[in-house]
CSV table of C-alpha atoms in Angstrom, one decimal:
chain,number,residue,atom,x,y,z
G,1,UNK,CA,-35.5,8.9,20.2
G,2,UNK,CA,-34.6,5.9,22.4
G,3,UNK,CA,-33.0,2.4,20.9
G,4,UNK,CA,-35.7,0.0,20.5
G,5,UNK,CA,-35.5,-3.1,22.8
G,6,UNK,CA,-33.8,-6.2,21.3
G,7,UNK,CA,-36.1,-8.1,19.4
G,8,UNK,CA,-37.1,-12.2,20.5
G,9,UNK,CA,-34.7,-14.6,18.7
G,10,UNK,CA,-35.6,-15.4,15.7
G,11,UNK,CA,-34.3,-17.1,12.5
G,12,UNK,CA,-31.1,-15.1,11.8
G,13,UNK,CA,-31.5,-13.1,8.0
G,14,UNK,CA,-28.6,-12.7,6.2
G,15,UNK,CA,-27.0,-9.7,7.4
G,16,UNK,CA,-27.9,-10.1,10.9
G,17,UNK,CA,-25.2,-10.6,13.9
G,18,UNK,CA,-25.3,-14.5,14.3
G,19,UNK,CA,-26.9,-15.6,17.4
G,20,UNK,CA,-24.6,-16.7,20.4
G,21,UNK,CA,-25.2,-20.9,20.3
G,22,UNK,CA,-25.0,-23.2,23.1
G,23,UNK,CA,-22.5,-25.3,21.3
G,24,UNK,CA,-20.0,-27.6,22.8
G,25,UNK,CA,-17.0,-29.5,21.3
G,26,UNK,CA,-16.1,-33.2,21.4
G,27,UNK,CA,-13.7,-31.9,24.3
G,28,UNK,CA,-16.7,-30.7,26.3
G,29,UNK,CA,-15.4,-27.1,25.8
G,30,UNK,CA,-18.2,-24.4,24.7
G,31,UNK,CA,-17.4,-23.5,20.9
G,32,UNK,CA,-18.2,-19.6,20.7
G,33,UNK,CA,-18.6,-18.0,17.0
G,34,UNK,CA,-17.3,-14.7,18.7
G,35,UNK,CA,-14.2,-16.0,20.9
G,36,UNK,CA,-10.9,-14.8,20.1
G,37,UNK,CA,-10.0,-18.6,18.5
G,38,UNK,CA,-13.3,-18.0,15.9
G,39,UNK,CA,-13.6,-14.7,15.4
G,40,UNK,CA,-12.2,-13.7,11.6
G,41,UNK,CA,-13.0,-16.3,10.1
G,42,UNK,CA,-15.9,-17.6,7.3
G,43,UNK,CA,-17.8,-20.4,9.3
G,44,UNK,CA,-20.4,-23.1,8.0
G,45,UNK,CA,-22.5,-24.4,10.3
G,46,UNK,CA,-24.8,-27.4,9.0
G,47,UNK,CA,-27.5,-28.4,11.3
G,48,UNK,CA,-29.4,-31.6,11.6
G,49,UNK,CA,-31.5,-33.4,14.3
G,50,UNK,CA,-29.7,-36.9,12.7
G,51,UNK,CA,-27.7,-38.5,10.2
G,52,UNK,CA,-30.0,-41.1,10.0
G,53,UNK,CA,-32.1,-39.9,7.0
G,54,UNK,CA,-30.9,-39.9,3.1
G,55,UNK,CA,-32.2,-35.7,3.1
G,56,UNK,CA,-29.6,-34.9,6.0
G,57,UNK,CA,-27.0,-37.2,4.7
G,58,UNK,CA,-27.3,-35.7,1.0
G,59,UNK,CA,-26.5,-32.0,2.7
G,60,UNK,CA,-23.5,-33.7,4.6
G,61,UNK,CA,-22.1,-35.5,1.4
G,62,UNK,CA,-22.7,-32.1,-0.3
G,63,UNK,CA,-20.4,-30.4,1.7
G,64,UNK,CA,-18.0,-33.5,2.1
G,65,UNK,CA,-17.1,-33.6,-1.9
G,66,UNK,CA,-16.4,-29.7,-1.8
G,67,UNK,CA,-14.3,-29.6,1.3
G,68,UNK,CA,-10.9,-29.0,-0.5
G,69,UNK,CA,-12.2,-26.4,-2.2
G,70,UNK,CA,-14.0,-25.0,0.7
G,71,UNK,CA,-10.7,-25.7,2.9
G,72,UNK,CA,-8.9,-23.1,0.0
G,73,UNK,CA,-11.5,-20.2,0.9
G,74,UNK,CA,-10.5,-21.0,4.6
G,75,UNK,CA,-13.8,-21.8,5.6
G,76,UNK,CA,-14.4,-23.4,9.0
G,77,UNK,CA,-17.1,-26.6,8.5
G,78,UNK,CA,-19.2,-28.0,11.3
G,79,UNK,CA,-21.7,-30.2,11.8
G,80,UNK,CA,-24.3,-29.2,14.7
G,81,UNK,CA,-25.9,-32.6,16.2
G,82,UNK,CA,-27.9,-32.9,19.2
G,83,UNK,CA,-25.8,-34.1,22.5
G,84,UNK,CA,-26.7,-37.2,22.3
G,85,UNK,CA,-25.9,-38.4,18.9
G,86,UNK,CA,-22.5,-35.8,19.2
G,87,UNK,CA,-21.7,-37.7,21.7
G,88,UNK,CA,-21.6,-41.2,20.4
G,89,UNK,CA,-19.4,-40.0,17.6
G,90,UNK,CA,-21.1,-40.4,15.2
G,91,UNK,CA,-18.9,-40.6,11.8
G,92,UNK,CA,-18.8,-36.9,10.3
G,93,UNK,CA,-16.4,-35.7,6.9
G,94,UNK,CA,-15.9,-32.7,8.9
G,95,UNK,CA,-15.7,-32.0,12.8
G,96,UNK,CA,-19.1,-32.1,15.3
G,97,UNK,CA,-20.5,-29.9,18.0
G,98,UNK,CA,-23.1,-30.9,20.6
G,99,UNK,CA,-26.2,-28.7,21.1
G,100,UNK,CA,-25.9,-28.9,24.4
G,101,UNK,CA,-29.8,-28.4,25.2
G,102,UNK,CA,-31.3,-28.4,21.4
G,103,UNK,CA,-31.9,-24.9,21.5
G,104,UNK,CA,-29.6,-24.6,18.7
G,105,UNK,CA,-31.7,-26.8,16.5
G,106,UNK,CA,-35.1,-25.9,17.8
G,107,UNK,CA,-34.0,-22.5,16.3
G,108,UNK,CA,-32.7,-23.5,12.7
G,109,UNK,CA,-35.3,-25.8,12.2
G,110,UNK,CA,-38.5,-23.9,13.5
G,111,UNK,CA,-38.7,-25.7,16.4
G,112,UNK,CA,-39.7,-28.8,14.6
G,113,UNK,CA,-37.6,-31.7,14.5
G,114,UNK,CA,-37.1,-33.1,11.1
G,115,UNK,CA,-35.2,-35.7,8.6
G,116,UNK,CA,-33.3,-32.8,6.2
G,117,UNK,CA,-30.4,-30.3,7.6
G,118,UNK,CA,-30.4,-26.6,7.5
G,119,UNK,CA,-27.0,-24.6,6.6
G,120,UNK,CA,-26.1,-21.1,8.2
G,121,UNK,CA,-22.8,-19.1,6.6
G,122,UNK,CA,-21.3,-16.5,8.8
G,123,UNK,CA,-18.9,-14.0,7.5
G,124,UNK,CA,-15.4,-12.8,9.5
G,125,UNK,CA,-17.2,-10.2,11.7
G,126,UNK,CA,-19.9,-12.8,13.0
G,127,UNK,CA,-22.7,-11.2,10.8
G,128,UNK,CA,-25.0,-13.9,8.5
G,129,UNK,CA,-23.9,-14.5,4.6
G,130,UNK,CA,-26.5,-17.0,4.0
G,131,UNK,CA,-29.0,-19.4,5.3
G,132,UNK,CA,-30.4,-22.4,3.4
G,133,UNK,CA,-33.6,-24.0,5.4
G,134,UNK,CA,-34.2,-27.7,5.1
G,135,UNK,CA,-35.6,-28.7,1.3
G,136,UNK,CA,-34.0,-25.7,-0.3
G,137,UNK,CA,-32.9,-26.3,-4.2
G,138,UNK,CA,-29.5,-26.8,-5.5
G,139,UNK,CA,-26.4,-28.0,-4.3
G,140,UNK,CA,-25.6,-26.7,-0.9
G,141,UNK,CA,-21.9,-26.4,-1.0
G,142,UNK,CA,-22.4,-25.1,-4.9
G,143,UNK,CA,-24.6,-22.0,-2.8
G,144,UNK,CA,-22.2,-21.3,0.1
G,145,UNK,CA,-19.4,-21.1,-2.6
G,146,UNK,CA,-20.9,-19.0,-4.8
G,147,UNK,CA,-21.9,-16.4,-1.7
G,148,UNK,CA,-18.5,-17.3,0.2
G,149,UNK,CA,-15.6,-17.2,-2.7
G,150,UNK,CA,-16.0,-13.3,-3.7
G,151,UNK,CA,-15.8,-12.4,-0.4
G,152,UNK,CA,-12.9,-14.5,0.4
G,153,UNK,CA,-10.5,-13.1,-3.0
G,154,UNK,CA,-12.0,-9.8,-1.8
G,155,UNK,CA,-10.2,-10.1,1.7
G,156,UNK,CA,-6.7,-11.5,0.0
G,157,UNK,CA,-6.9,-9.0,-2.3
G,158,UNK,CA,-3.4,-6.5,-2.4
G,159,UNK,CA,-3.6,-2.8,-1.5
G,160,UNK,CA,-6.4,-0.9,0.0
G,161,UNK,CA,-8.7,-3.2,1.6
G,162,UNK,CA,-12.4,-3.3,0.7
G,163,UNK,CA,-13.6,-2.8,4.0
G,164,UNK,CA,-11.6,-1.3,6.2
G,165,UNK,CA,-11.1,-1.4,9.7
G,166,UNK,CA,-12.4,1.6,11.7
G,167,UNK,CA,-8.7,2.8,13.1
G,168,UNK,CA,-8.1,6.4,12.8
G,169,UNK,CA,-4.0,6.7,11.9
G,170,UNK,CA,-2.4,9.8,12.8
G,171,UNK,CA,0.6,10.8,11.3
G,172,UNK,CA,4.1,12.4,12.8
G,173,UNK,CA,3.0,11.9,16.5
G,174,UNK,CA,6.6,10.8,17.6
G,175,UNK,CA,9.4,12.3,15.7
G,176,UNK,CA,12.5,10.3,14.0
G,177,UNK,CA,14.2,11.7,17.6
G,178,UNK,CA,11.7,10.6,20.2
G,179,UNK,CA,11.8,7.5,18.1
G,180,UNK,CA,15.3,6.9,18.9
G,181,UNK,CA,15.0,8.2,22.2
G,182,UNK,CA,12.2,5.3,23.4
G,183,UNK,CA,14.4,2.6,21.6
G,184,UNK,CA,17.2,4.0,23.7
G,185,UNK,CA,15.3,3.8,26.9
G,186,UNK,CA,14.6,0.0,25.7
G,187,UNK,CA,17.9,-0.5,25.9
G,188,UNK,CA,19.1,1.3,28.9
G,189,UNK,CA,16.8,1.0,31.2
G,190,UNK,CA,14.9,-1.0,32.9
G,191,UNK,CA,16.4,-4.6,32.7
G,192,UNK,CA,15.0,-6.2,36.0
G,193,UNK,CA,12.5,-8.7,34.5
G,194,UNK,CA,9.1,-9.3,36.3
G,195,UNK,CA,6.2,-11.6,36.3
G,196,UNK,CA,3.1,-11.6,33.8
G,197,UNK,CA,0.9,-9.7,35.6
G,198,UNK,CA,-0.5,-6.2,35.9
G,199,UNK,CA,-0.2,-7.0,39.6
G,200,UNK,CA,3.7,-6.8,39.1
G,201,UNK,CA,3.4,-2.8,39.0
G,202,UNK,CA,2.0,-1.9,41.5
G,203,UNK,CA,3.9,0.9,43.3
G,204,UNK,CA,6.6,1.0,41.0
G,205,UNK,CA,8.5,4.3,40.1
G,206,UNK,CA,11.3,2.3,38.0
G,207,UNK,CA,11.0,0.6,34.6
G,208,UNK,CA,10.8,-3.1,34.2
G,209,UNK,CA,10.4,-5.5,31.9
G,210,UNK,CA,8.0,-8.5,31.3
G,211,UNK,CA,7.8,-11.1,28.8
G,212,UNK,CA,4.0,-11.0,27.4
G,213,UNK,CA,3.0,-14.5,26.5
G,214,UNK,CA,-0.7,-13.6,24.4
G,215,UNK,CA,-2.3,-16.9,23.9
G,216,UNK,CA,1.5,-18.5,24.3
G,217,UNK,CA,3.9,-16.5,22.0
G,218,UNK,CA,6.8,-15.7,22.8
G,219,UNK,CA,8.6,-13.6,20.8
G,220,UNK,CA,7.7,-9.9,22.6
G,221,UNK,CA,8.7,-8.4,25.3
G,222,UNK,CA,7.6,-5.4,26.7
G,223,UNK,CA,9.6,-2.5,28.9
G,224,UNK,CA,7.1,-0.5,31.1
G,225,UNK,CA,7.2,3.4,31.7
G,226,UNK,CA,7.2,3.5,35.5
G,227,UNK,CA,9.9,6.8,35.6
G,228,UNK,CA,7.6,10.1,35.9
G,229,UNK,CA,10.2,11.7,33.6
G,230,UNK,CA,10.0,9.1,30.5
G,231,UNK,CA,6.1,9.1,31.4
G,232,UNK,CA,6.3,12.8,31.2
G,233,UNK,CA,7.7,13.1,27.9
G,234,UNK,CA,5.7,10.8,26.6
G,235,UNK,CA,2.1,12.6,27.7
G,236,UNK,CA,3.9,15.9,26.1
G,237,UNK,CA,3.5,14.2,22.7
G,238,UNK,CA,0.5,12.1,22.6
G,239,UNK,CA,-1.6,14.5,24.9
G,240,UNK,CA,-1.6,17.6,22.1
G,241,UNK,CA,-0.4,15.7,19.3
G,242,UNK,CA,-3.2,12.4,19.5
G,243,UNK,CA,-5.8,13.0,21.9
G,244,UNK,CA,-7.6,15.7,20.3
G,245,UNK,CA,-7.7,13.5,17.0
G,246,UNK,CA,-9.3,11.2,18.9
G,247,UNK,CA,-11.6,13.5,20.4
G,248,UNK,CA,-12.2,14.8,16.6
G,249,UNK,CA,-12.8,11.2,15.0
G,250,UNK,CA,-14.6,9.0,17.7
G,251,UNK,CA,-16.1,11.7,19.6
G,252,UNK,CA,-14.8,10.3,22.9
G,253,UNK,CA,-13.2,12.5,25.5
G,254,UNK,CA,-9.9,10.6,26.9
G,255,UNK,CA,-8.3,11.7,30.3
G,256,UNK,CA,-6.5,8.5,31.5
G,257,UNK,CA,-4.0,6.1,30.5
G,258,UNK,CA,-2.5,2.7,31.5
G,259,UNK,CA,1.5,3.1,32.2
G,260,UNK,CA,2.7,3.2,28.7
G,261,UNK,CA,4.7,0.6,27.5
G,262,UNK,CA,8.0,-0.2,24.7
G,263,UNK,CA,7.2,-3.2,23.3
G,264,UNK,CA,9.9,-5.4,21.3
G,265,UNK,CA,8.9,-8.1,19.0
G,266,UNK,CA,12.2,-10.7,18.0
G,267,UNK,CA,12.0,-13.8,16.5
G,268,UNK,CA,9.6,-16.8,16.1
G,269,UNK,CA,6.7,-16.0,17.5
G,270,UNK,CA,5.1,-19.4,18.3
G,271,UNK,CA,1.7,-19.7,20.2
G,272,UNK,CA,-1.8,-20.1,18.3
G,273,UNK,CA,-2.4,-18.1,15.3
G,274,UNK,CA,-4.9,-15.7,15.8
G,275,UNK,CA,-5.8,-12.4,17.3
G,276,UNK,CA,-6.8,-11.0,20.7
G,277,UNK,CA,-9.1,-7.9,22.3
G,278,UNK,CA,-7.8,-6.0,24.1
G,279,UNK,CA,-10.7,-5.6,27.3
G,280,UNK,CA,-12.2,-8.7,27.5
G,281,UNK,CA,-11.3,-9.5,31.5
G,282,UNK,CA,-12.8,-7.9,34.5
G,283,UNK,CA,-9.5,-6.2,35.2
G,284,UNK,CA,-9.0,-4.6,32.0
G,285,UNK,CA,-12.8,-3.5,31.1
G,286,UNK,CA,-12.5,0.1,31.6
G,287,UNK,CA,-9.7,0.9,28.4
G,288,UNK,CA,-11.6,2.0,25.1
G,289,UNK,CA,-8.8,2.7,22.7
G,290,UNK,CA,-5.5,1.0,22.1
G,291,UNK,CA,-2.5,2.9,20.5
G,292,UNK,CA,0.4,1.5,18.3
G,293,UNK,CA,3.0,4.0,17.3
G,294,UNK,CA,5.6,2.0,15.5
G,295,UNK,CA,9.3,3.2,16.3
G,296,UNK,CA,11.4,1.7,13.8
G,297,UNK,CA,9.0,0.9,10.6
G,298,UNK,CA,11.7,0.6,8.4
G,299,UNK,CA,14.3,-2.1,10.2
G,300,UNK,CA,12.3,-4.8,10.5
G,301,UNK,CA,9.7,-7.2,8.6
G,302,UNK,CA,6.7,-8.5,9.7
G,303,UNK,CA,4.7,-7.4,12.5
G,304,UNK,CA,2.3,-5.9,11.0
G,305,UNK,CA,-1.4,-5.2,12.5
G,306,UNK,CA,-4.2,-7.8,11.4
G,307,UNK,CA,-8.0,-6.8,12.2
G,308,UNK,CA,-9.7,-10.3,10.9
G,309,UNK,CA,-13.1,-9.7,11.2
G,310,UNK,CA,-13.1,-6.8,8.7
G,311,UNK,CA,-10.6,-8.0,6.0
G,312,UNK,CA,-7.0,-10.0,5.3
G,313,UNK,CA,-5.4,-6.3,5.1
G,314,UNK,CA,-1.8,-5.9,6.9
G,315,UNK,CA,-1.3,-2.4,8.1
G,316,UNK,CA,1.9,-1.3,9.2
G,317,UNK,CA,2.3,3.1,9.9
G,318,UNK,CA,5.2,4.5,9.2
G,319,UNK,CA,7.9,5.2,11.8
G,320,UNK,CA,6.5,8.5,14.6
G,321,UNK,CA,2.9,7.4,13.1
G,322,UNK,CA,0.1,6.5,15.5
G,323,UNK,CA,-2.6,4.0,14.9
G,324,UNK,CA,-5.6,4.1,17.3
G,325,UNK,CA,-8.6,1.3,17.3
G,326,UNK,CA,-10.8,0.2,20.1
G,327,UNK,CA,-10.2,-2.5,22.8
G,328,UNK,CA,-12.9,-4.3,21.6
G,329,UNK,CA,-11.5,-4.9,18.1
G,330,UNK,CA,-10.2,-8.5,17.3
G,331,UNK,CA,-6.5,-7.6,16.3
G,332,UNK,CA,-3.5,-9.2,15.8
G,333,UNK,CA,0.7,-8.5,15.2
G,334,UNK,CA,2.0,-10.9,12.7
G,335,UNK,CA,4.9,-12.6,13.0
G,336,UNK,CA,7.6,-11.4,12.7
G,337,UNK,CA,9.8,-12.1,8.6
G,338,UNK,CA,13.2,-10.0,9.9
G,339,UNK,CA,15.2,-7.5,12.3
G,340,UNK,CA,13.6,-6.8,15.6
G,341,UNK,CA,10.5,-4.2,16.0
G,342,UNK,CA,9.9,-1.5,18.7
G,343,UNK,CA,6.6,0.2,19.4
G,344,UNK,CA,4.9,2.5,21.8
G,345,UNK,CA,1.7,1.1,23.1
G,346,UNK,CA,-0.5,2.9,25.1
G,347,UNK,CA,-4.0,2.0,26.6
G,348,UNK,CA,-6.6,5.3,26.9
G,349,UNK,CA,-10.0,5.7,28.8
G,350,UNK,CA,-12.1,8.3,29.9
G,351,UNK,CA,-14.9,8.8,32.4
G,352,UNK,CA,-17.3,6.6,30.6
């Protein structure tokens, strides 16, 4: 059977993907629902063609009296104006985005401009919790609460999360000896420090290392595998040991990788606080799974593997262990709490 073709936009339902908005910030940077800086998080999005009327207003004061509550379930409140009245600042409890050519709007509202506000919720992974259309009953902050707070204890919750992240973990692909033996090439090898910059590599047949500053961190550095002989070894572990798992669980063929790297994470990580994907530039499109194998679980704190858009849930494999997700997976290493942390990483594609 083929895929139907993507339907005309329409009002999103809850449980539908959110639809990408021309939004823009006071800054006159584009505010995206799905960029890296968004993505993970519960978002509120109140809409209204002005603040001059009391029906609009009352949806806006709703939302004002609730926002220390709504600030504890880490919700992210805005108020969607069109670009005009954005622009003139107008006086908001909560910050303002410009629809930059009222398609936004037109969309919420039916394509009829009127004096009330409408509300969209959107969960973590960018999918629709709840919509209230102008005139609906009841407290509108009461609502988004009510469909909102579960969710959010849900995602804090300890142990096994509710929804899991699709990552396939493998156990025992490194031994406690290959372990030591990457840690030891971390330390011995390698020392001359290049450039960010896959362009660095080229040619290389020796190891290097490279400070990797994601979105301005700064407390990892990772050594790459340029020597065929510590490449070698590695593909005699992963190739048997990981790729047919793969092969087994997402039913995807893998022939290639990137030059593997040791990565070390040490001390405060600064930067901004959220998570990354891993094939979001034209350069680094083709890679379709990302691998983790943690070298020395049990000497350091922190660190530990974040996917936001699916739940709060920390996961940190034991030592030799491999954990395997896609590139396009919004992820993110913790900071680090103690001790210094070593890991494999690998990047792996295929023909397609």
């Amino acid at each position: 059977m083929t895929v139907q073709t993507q339907p005309a936009i329409a009002k999103p339902e809850p449980g539908d993907i959110a639809p990408r908005l021309k939004l823009r910030r006071p800054s006159g940077a584009d505010f995206d629902l799905f960029s890296d800086d968004q993505s993970g998080r519960f978002h509120v999005l109140v809409f209204a063609w002005s603040l001059a009327g009391p029906k609009a207003g009352a949806v806006v004061q709703s939302f004002a009296a609730a926002r220390d509550t709504l600030d504890e379930t880490r919700v992210q409140l805005h108020l969607v104006l069109p670009a005009a009245e954005a622009d003139r600042g107008t006086a908001a409890a909560f910050p303002v985005l410009a629809d930059a050519d009222g398609s936004a709007l037109r969309l919420m509202h039916g394509g009829v401009p009127g004096d009330d506000a409408c509300v969209l919720a959107v969960a973590p992974n960018g999918h629709v919790l709840l919509r209230l259309d102008p005139g609906a009953d009841g407290d509108p902050a009461a609502a988004v609460l009510e469909r909102v707070r579960p969710l959010a204890e849900k995602r804090k919750a300890a142990g096994v999360p509710s929804i899991h992240a699709p990552v396939l973990v493998v156990p025992d692909v490194l031994s406690p000896e290959d372990c030591r033996r990457l840690i030891g090439i971390y330390a011995m090898q390698g020392q001359e420090f290049v450039e960010p910059g896959h362009n660095q590599l080229q040619g290389r047949t020796t190891d290097c290392k490279m400070r990797i500053p994601e979105y301005g961190r700064n407390d990892r550095i990772d050594h790459w595998v340029c020597a065929p002989q510590t490449n070698n070894f590695i593909d005699s572990r992963l190739v048997p040991r990981l790729m047919p798992e793969i092969q087994k669980a997402f039913n995807y063929q893998v022939t290639r990788h990137e030059r593997y790297r040791i990565a070390c994470y040490e001390g405060y990580r600064g930067g901004s606080q959220h998570g990354h994907r891993d094939n979001t530039l034209p350069f680094v499109a083709h890679r379709r799974f990302a691998v983790t194998v943690n070298l020395n679980a049990d000497e350091y704190e922190g660190a530990e593997l974040r996917f936001p858009e699916f739940s709060e849930a920390a996961y940190k494999t034991p030592t030799g262990s491999a954990i395997v997700f896609s590139c396009s997976l919004l992820h993110e290493v913790m900071a680090m709490r103690a001790g210094r942390r070593f890991a494999l990483l690998a990047f792996l594609f295929g023909q397609t």
